Coordinates of N, CA and C in Angstrom, one line a residue:
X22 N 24.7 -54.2 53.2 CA 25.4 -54.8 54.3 C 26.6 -53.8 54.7
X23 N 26.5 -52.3 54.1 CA 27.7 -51.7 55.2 C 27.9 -51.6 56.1
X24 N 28.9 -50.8 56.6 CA 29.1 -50.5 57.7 C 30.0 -51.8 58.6
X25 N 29.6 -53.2 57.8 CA 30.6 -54.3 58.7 C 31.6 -54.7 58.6
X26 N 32.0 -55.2 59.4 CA 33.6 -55.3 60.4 C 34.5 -56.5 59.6
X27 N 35.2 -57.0 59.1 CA 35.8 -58.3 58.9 C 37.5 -58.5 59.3
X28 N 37.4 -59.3 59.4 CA 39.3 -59.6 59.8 C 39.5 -60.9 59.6
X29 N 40.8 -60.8 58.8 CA 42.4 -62.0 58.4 C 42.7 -61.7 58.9
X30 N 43.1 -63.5 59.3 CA 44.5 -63.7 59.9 C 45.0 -64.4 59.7
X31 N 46.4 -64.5 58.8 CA 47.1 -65.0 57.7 C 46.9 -64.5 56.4
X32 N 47.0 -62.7 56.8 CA 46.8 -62.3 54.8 C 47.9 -61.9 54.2
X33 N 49.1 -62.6 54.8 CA 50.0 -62.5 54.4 C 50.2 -63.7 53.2
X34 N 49.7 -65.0 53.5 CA 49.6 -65.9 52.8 C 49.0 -66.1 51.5
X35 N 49.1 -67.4 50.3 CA 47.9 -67.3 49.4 C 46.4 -67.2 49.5
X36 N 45.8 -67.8 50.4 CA 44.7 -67.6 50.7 C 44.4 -66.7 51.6
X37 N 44.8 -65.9 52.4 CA 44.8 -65.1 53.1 C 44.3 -64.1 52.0
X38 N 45.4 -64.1 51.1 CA 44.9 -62.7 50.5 C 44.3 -62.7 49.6
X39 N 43.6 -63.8 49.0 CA 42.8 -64.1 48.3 C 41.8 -63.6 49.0
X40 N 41.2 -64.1 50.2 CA 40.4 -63.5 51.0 C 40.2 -62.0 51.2
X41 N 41.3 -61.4 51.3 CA 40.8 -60.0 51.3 C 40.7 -59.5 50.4
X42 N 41.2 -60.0 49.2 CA 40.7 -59.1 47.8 C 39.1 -59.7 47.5
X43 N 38.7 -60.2 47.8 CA 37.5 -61.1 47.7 C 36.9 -60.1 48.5
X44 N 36.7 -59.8 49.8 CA 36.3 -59.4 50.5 C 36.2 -57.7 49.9
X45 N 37.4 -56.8 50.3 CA 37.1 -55.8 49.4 C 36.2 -55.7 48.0
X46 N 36.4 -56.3 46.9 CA 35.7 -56.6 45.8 C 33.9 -57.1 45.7
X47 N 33.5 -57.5 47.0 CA 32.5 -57.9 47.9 C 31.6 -56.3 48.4
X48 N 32.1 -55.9 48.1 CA 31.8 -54.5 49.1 C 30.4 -54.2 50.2
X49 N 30.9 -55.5 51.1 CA 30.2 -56.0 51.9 C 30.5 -55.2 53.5
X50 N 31.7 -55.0 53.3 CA 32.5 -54.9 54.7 C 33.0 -53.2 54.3
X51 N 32.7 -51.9 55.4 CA 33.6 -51.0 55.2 C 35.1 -51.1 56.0
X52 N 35.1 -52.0 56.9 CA 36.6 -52.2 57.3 C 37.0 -53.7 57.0
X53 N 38.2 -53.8 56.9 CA 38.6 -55.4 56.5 C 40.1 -55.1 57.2
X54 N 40.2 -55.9 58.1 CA 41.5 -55.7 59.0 C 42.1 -57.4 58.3
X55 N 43.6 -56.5 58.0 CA 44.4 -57.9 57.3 C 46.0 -58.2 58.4
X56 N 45.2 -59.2 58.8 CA 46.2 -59.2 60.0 C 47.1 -60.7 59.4
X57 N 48.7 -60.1 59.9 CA 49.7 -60.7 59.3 C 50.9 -60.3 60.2
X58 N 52.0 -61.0 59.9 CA 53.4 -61.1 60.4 C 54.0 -60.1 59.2
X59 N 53.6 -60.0 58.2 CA 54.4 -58.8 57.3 C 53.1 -58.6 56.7
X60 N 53.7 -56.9 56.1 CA 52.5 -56.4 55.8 C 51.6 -57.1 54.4
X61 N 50.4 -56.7 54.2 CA 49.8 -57.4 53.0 C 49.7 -56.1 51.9
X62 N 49.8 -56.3 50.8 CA 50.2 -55.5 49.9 C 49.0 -54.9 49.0
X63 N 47.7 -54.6 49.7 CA 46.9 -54.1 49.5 C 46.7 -52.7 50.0
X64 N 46.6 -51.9 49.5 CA 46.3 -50.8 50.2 C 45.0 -49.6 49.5
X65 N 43.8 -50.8 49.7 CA 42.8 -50.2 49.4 C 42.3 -49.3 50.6
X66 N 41.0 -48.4 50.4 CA 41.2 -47.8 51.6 C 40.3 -48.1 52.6
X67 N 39.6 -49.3 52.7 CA 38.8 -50.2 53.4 C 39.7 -51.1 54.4
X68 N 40.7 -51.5 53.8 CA 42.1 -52.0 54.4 C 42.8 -51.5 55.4
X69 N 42.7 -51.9 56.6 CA 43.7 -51.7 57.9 C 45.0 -53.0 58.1
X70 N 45.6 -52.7 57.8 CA 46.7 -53.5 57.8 C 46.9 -53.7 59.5
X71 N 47.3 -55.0 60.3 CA 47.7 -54.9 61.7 C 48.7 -56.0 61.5
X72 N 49.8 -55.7 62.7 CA 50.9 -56.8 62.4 C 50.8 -57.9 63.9
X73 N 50.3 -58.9 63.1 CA 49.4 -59.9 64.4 C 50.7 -61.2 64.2
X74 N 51.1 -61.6 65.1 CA 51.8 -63.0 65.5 C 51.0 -64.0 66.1
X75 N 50.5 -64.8 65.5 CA 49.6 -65.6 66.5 C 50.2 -65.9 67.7
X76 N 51.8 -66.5 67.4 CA 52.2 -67.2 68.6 C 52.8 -66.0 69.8
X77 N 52.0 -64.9 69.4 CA 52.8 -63.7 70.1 C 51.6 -63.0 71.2
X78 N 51.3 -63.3 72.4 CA 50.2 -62.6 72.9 C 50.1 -61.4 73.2
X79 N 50.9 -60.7 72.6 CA 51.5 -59.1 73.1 C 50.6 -58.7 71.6
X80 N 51.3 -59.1 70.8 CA 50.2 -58.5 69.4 C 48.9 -59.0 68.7
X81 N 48.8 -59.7 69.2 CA 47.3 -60.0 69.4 C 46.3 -59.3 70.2
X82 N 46.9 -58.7 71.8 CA 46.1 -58.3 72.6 C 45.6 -56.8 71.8
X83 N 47.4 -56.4 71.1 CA 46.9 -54.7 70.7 C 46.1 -54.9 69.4
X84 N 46.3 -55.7 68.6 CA 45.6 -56.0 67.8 C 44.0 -55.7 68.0
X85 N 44.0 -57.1 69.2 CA 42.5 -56.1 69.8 C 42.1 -55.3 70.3
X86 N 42.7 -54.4 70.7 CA 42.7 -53.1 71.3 C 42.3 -52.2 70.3
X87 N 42.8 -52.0 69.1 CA 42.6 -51.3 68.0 C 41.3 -52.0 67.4
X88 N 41.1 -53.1 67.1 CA 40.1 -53.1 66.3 C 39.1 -52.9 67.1
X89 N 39.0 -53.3 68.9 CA 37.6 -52.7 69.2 C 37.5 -51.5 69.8
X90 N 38.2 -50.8 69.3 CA 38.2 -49.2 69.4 C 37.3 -48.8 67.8
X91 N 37.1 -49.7 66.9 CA 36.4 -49.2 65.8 C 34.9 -50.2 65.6
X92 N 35.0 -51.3 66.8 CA 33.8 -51.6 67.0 C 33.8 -53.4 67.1
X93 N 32.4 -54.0 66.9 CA 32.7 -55.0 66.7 C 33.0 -55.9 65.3
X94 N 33.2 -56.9 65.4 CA 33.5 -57.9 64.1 C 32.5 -58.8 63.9
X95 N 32.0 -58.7 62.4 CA 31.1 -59.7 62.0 C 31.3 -60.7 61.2
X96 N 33.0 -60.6 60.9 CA 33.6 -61.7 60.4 C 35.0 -62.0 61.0
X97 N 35.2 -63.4 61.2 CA 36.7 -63.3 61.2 C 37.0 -64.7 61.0
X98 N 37.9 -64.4 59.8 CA 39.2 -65.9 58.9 C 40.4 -66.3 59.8
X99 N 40.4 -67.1 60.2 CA 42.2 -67.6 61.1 C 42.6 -68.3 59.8
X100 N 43.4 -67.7 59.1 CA 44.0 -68.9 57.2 C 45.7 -69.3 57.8
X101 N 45.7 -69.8 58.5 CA 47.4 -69.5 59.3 C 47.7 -71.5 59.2
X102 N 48.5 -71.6 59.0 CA 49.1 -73.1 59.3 C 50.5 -73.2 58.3
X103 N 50.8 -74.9 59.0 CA 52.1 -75.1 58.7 C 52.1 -76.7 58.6
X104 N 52.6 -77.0 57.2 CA 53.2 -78.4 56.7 C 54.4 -78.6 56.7
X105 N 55.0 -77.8 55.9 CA 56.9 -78.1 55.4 C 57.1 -77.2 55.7
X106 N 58.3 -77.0 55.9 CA 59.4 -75.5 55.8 C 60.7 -76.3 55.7
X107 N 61.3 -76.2 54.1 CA 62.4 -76.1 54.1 C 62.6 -78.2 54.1
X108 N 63.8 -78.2 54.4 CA 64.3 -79.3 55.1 C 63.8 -79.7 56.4
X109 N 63.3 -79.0 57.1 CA 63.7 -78.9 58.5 C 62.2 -79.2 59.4
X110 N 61.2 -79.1 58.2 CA 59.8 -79.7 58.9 C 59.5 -80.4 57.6
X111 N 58.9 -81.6 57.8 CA 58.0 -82.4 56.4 C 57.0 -83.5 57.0
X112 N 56.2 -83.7 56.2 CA 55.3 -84.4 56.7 C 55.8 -86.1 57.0
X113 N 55.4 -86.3 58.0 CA 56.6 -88.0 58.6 C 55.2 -88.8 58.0
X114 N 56.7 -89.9 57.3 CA 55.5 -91.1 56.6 C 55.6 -92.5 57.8
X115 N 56.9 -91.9 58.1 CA 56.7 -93.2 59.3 C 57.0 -92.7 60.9
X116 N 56.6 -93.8 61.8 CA 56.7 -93.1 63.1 C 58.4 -93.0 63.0
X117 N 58.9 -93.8 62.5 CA 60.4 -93.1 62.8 C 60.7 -91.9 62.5
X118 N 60.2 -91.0 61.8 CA 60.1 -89.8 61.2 C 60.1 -89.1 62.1
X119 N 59.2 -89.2 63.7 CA 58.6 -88.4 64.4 C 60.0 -87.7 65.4
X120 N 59.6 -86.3 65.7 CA 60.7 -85.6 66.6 C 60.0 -84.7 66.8
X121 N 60.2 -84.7 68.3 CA 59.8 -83.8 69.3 C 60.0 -82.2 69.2
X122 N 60.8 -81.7 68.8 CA 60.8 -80.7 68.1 C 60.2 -80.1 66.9
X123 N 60.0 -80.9 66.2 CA 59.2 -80.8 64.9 C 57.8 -80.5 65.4
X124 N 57.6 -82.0 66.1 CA 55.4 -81.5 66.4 C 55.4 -80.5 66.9
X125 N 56.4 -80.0 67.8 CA 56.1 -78.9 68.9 C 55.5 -77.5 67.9
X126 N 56.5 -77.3 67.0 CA 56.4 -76.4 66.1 C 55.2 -76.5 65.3
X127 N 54.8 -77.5 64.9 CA 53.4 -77.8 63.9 C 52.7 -77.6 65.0
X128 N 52.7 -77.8 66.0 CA 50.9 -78.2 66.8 C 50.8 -76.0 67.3
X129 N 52.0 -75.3 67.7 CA 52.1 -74.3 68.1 C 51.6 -73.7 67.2
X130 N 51.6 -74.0 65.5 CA 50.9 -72.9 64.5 C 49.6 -73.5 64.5
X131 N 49.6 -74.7 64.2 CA 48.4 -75.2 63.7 C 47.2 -75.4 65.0
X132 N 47.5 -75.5 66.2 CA 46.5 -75.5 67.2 C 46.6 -74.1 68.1
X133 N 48.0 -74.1 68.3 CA 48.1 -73.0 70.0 C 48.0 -71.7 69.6
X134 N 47.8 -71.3 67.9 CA 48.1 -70.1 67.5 C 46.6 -70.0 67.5
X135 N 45.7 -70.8 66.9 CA 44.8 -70.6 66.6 C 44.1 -70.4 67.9
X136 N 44.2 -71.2 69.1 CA 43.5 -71.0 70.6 C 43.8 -69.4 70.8
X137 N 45.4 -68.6 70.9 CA 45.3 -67.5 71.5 C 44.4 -66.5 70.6
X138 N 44.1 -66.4 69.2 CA 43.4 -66.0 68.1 C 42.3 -66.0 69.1
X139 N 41.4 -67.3 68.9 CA 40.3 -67.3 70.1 C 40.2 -66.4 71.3
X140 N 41.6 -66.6 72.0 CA 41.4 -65.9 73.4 C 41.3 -64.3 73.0
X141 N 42.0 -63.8 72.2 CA 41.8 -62.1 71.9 C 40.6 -61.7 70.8
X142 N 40.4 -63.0 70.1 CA 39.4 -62.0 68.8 C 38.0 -62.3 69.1
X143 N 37.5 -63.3 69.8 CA 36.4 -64.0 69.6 C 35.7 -63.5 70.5
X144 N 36.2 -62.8 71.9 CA 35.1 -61.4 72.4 C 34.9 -60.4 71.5
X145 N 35.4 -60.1 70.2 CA 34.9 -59.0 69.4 C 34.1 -59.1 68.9
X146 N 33.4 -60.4 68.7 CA 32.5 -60.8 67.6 C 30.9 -60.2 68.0
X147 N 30.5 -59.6 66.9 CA 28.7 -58.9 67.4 C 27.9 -60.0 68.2
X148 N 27.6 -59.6 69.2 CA 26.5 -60.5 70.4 C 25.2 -60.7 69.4
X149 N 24.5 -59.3 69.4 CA 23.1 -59.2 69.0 C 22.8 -59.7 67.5
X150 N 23.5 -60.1 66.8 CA 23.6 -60.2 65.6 C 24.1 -61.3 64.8
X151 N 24.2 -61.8 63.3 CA 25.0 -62.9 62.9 C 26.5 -62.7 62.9
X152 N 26.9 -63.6 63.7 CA 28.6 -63.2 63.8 C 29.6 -64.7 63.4
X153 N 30.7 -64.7 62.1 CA 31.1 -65.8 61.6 C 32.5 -65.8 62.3
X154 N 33.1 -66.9 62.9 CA 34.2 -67.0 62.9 C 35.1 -68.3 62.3
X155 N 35.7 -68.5 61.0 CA 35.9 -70.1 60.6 C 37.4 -69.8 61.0
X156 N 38.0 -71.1 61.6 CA 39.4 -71.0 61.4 C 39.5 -72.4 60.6
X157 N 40.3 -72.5 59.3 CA 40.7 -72.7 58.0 C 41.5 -74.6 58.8
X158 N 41.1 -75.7 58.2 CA 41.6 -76.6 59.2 C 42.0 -77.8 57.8
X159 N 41.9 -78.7 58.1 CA 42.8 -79.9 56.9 C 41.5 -81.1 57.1
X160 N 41.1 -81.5 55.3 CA 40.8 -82.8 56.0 C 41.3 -84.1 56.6
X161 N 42.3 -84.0 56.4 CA 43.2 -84.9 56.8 C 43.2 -84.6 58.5
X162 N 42.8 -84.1 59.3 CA 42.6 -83.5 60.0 C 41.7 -84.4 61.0
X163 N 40.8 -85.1 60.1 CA 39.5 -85.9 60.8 C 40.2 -87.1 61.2
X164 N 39.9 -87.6 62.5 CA 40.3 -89.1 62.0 C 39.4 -89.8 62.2
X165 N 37.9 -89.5 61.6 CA 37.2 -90.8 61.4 C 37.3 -91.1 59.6
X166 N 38.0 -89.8 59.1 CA 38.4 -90.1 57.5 C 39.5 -90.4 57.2
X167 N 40.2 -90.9 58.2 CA 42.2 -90.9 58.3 C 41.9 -92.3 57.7
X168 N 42.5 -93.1 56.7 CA 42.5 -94.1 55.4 C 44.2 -94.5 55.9
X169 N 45.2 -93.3 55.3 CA 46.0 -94.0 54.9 C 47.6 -93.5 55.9
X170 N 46.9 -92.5 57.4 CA 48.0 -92.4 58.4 C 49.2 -91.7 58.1
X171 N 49.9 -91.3 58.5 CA 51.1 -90.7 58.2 C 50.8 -89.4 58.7
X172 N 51.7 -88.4 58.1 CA 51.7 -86.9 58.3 C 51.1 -86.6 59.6
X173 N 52.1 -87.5 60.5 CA 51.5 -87.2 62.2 C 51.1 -86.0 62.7
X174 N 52.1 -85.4 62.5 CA 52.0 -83.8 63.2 C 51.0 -83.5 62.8
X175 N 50.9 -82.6 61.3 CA 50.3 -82.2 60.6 C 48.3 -82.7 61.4
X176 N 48.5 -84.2 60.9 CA 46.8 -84.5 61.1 C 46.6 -84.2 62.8
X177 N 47.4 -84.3 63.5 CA 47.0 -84.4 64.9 C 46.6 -83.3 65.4
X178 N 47.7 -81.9 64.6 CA 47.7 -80.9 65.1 C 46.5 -80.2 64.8
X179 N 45.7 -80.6 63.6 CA 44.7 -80.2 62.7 C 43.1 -80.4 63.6
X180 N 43.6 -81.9 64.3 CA 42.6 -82.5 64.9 C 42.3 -81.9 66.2
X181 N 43.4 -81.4 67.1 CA 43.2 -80.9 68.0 C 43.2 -79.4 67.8
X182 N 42.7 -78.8 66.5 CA 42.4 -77.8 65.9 C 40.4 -77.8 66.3
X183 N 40.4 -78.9 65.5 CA 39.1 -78.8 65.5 C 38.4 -79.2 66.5
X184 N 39.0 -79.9 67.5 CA 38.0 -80.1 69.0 C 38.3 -78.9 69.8
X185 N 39.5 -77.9 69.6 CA 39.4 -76.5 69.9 C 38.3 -75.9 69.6
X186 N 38.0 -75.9 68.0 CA 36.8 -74.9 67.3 C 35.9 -75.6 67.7
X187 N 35.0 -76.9 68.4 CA 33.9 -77.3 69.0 C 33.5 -76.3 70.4
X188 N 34.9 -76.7 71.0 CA 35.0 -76.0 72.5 C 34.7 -74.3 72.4
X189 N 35.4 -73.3 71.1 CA 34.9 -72.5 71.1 C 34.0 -72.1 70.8
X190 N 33.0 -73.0 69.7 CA 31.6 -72.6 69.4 C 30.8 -73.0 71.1
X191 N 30.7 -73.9 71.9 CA 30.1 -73.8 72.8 C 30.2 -73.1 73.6
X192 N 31.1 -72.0 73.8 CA 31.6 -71.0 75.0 C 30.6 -69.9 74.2
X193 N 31.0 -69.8 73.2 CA 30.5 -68.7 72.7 C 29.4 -68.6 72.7
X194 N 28.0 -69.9 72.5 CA 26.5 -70.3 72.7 C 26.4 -69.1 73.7
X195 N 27.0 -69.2 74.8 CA 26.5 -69.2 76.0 C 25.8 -67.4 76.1
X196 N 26.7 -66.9 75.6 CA 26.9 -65.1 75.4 C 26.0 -64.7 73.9
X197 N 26.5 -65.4 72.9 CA 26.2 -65.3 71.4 C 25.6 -66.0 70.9
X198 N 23.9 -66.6 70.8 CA 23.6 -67.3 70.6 C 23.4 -67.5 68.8
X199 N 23.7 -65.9 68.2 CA 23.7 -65.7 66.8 C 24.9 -66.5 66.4
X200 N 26.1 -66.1 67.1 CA 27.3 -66.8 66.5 C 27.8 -68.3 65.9
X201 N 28.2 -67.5 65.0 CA 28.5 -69.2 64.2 C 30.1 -69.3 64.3
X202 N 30.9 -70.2 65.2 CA 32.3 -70.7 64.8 C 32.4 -72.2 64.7
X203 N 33.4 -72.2 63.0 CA 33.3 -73.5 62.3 C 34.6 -73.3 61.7
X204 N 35.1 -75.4 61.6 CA 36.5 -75.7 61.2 C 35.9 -75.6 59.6
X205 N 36.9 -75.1 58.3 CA 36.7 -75.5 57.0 C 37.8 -75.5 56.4
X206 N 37.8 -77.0 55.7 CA 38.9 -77.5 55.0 C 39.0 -76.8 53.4
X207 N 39.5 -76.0 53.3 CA 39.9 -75.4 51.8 C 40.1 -75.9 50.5
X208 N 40.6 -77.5 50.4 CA 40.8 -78.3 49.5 C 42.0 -77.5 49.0
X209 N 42.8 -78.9 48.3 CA 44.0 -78.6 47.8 C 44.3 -77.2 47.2
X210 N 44.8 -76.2 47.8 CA 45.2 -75.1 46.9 C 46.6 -74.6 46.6
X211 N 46.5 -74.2 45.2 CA 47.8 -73.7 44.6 C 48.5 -73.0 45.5
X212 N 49.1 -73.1 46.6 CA 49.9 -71.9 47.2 C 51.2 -73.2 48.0
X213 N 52.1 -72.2 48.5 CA 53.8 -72.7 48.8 C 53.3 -73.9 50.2
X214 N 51.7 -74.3 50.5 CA 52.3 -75.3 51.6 C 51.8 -76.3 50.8
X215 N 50.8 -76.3 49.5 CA 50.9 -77.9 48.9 C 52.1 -78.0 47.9
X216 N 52.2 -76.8 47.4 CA 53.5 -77.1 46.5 C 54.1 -78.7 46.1
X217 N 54.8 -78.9 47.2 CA 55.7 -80.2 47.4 C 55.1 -81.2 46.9
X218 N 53.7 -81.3 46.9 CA 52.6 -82.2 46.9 C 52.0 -81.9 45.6
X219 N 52.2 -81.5 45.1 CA 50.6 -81.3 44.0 C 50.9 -81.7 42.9
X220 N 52.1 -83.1 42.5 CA 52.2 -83.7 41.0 C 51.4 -84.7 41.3
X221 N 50.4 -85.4 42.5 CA 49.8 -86.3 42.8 C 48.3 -86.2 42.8
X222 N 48.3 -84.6 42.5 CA 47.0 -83.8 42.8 C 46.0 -83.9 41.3
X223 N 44.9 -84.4 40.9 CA 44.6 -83.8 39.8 C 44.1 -82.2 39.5
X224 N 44.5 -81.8 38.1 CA 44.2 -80.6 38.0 C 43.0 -79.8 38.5
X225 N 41.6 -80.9 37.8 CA 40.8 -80.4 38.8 C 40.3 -80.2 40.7
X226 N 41.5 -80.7 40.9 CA 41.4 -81.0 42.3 C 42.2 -80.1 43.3
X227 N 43.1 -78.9 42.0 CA 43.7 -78.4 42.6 C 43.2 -76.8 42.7
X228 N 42.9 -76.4 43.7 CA 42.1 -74.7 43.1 C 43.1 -73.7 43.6
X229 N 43.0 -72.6 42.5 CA 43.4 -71.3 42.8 C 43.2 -71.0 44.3
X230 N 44.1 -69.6 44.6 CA 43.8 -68.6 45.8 C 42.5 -68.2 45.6
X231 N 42.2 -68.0 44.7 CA 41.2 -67.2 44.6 C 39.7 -68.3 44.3
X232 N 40.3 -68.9 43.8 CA 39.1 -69.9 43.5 C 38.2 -70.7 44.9
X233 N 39.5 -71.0 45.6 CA 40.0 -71.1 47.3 C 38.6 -70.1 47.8
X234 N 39.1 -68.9 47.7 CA 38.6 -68.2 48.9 C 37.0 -67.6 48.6
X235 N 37.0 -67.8 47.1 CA 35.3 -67.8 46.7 C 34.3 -68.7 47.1
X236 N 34.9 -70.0 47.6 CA 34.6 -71.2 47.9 C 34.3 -71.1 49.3
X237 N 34.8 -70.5 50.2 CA 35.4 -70.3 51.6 C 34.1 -69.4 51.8
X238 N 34.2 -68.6 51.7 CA 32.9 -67.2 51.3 C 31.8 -67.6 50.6
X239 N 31.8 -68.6 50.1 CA 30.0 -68.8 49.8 C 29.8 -70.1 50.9
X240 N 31.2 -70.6 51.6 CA 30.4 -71.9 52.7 C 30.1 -71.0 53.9
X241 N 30.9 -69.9 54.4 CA 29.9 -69.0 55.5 C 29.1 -68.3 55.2
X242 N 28.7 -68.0 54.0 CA 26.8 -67.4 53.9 C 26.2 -68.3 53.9
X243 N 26.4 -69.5 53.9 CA 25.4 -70.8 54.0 C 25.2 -71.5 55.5
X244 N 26.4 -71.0 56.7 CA 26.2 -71.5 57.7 C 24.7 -70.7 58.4
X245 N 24.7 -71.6 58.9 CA 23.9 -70.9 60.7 C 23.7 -71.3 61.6
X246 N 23.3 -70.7 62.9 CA 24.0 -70.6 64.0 C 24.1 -72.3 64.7
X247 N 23.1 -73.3 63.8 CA 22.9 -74.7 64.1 C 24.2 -75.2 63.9
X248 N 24.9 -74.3 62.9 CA 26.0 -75.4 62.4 C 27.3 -75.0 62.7
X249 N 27.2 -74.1 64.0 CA 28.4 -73.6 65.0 C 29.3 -75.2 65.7
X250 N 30.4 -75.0 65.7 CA 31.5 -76.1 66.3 C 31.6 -77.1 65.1
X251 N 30.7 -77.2 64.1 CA 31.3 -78.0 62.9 C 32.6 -78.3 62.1
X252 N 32.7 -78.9 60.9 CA 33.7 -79.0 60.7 C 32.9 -79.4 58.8
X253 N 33.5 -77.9 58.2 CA 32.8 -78.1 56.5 C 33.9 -78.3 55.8
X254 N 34.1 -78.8 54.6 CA 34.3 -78.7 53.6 C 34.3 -77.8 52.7
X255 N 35.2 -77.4 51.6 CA 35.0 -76.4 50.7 C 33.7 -76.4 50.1
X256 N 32.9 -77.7 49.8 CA 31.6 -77.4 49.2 C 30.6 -77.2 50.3
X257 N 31.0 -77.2 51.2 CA 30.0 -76.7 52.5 C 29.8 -77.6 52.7
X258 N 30.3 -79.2 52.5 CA 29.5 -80.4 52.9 C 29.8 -80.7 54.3
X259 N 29.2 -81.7 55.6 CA 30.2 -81.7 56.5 C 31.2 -82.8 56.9
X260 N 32.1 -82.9 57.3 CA 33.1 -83.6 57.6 C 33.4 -84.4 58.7
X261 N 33.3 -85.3 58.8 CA 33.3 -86.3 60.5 C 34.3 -85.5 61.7
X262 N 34.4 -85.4 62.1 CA 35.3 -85.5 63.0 C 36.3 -86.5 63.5

């Protein structure tokens, strides 16, 4: 499988870069573009480092400019989102919780980042060929699985994540009938956005970065092109909407 193309986005993060060392160590892909807001601390030589803002259309566009100057992409990860930061964003357990400032900011990483991702990367993807695009989504995310409500932003923003990734598996049908783009929930993983959360988590319930991204990479060699605009699970299983 040389010769092909892959790209992160969020390998700045735990899973992010779990994913590219996975990928490198894979030696599936001779380029792996690790696209981030700061650089990723790999510097193998398969590795193209690019400094991508989702919420930035200016670096995105060059983004693409460079990578399809080296061709097309037969993979590409969006691992980007946002629960807490700080004091100053948390997940609301009640509607009094809720502030307009707050969602604006969660739905802008968690949905609008991931749309302009679409609008610049997802013409790169190989026409003639199998081409993967997952962007990385919550199950909490679904609301025909929503049980116990709360964490408004967060689930809403998740949700209108994944009727995005429906919309862009159908666009793409139309050009790319190989192409597979699919929502996949990661399950709880050890990195700084469950942090806050994870004395509630059982051990086994909680996976590594890397355990994460092995998981992630054996659920898109299992897709195909049937199972484009879905919505998987870390075990590949699928998830309501």
């Amino acid at each position: 499988m040389g010769g092909k193309r892959a790209l992160v986005i969020g390998s700045g993060g735990g899973i992010g870069a779990a994913l590219i060392d996975r990928l490198v160590a894979s030696g599936r892909f001779n380029r792996i573009y690790a696209g981030s807001r700061r650089p990723h601390p790999c510097h193998h030589p398969n590795v193209t480092r690019l400094t991508i803002d989702i919420l930035d259309d200016a670096t995105l566009a060059e983004a693409g400019r460079q990578i399809a100057r080296d061709g097309v992409l037969d993979l590409v990860i969006v691992a980007t989102g946002l629960l807490h930061r700080g004091t100053d964003i948390r997940p609301e357990k009640s509607l009094r919780q809720l502030d307009a400032s707050v969602m604006a900011e969660v739905f802008a990483v968690n949905s609008i980042g991931p749309a302009l991702v679409a609008k610049h990367i997802l013409p790169l993807l190989a026409r003639r060929q199998r081409a993967v695009a997952i962007f990385l989504s919550a199950r909490v995310g679904s609301i025909a699985d929503n049980r116990l409500g709360g964490w408004h932003s967060y689930r809403a923003s998740k949700a209108a994540l994944n009727a995005l990734v429906r919309c862009f598996a159908i666009e793409l049908a139309r050009n790319s009938p190989d192409a597979i783009v699919a929502a996949l929930h990661p399950g709880t993983v050890d990195t700084p956005l469950s942090q806050p959360f994870q004395a509630r988590i059982a051990g086994s319930s909680l996976f590594s970065a890397d355990h994460s991204a092995a998981n992630i990479l054996a659920v898109i060699d299992q897709l195909a092109p049937t199972d484009s605009g879905g919505f998987f699970g870390w075990d590949g299983r699928p998830i309501p909407y």
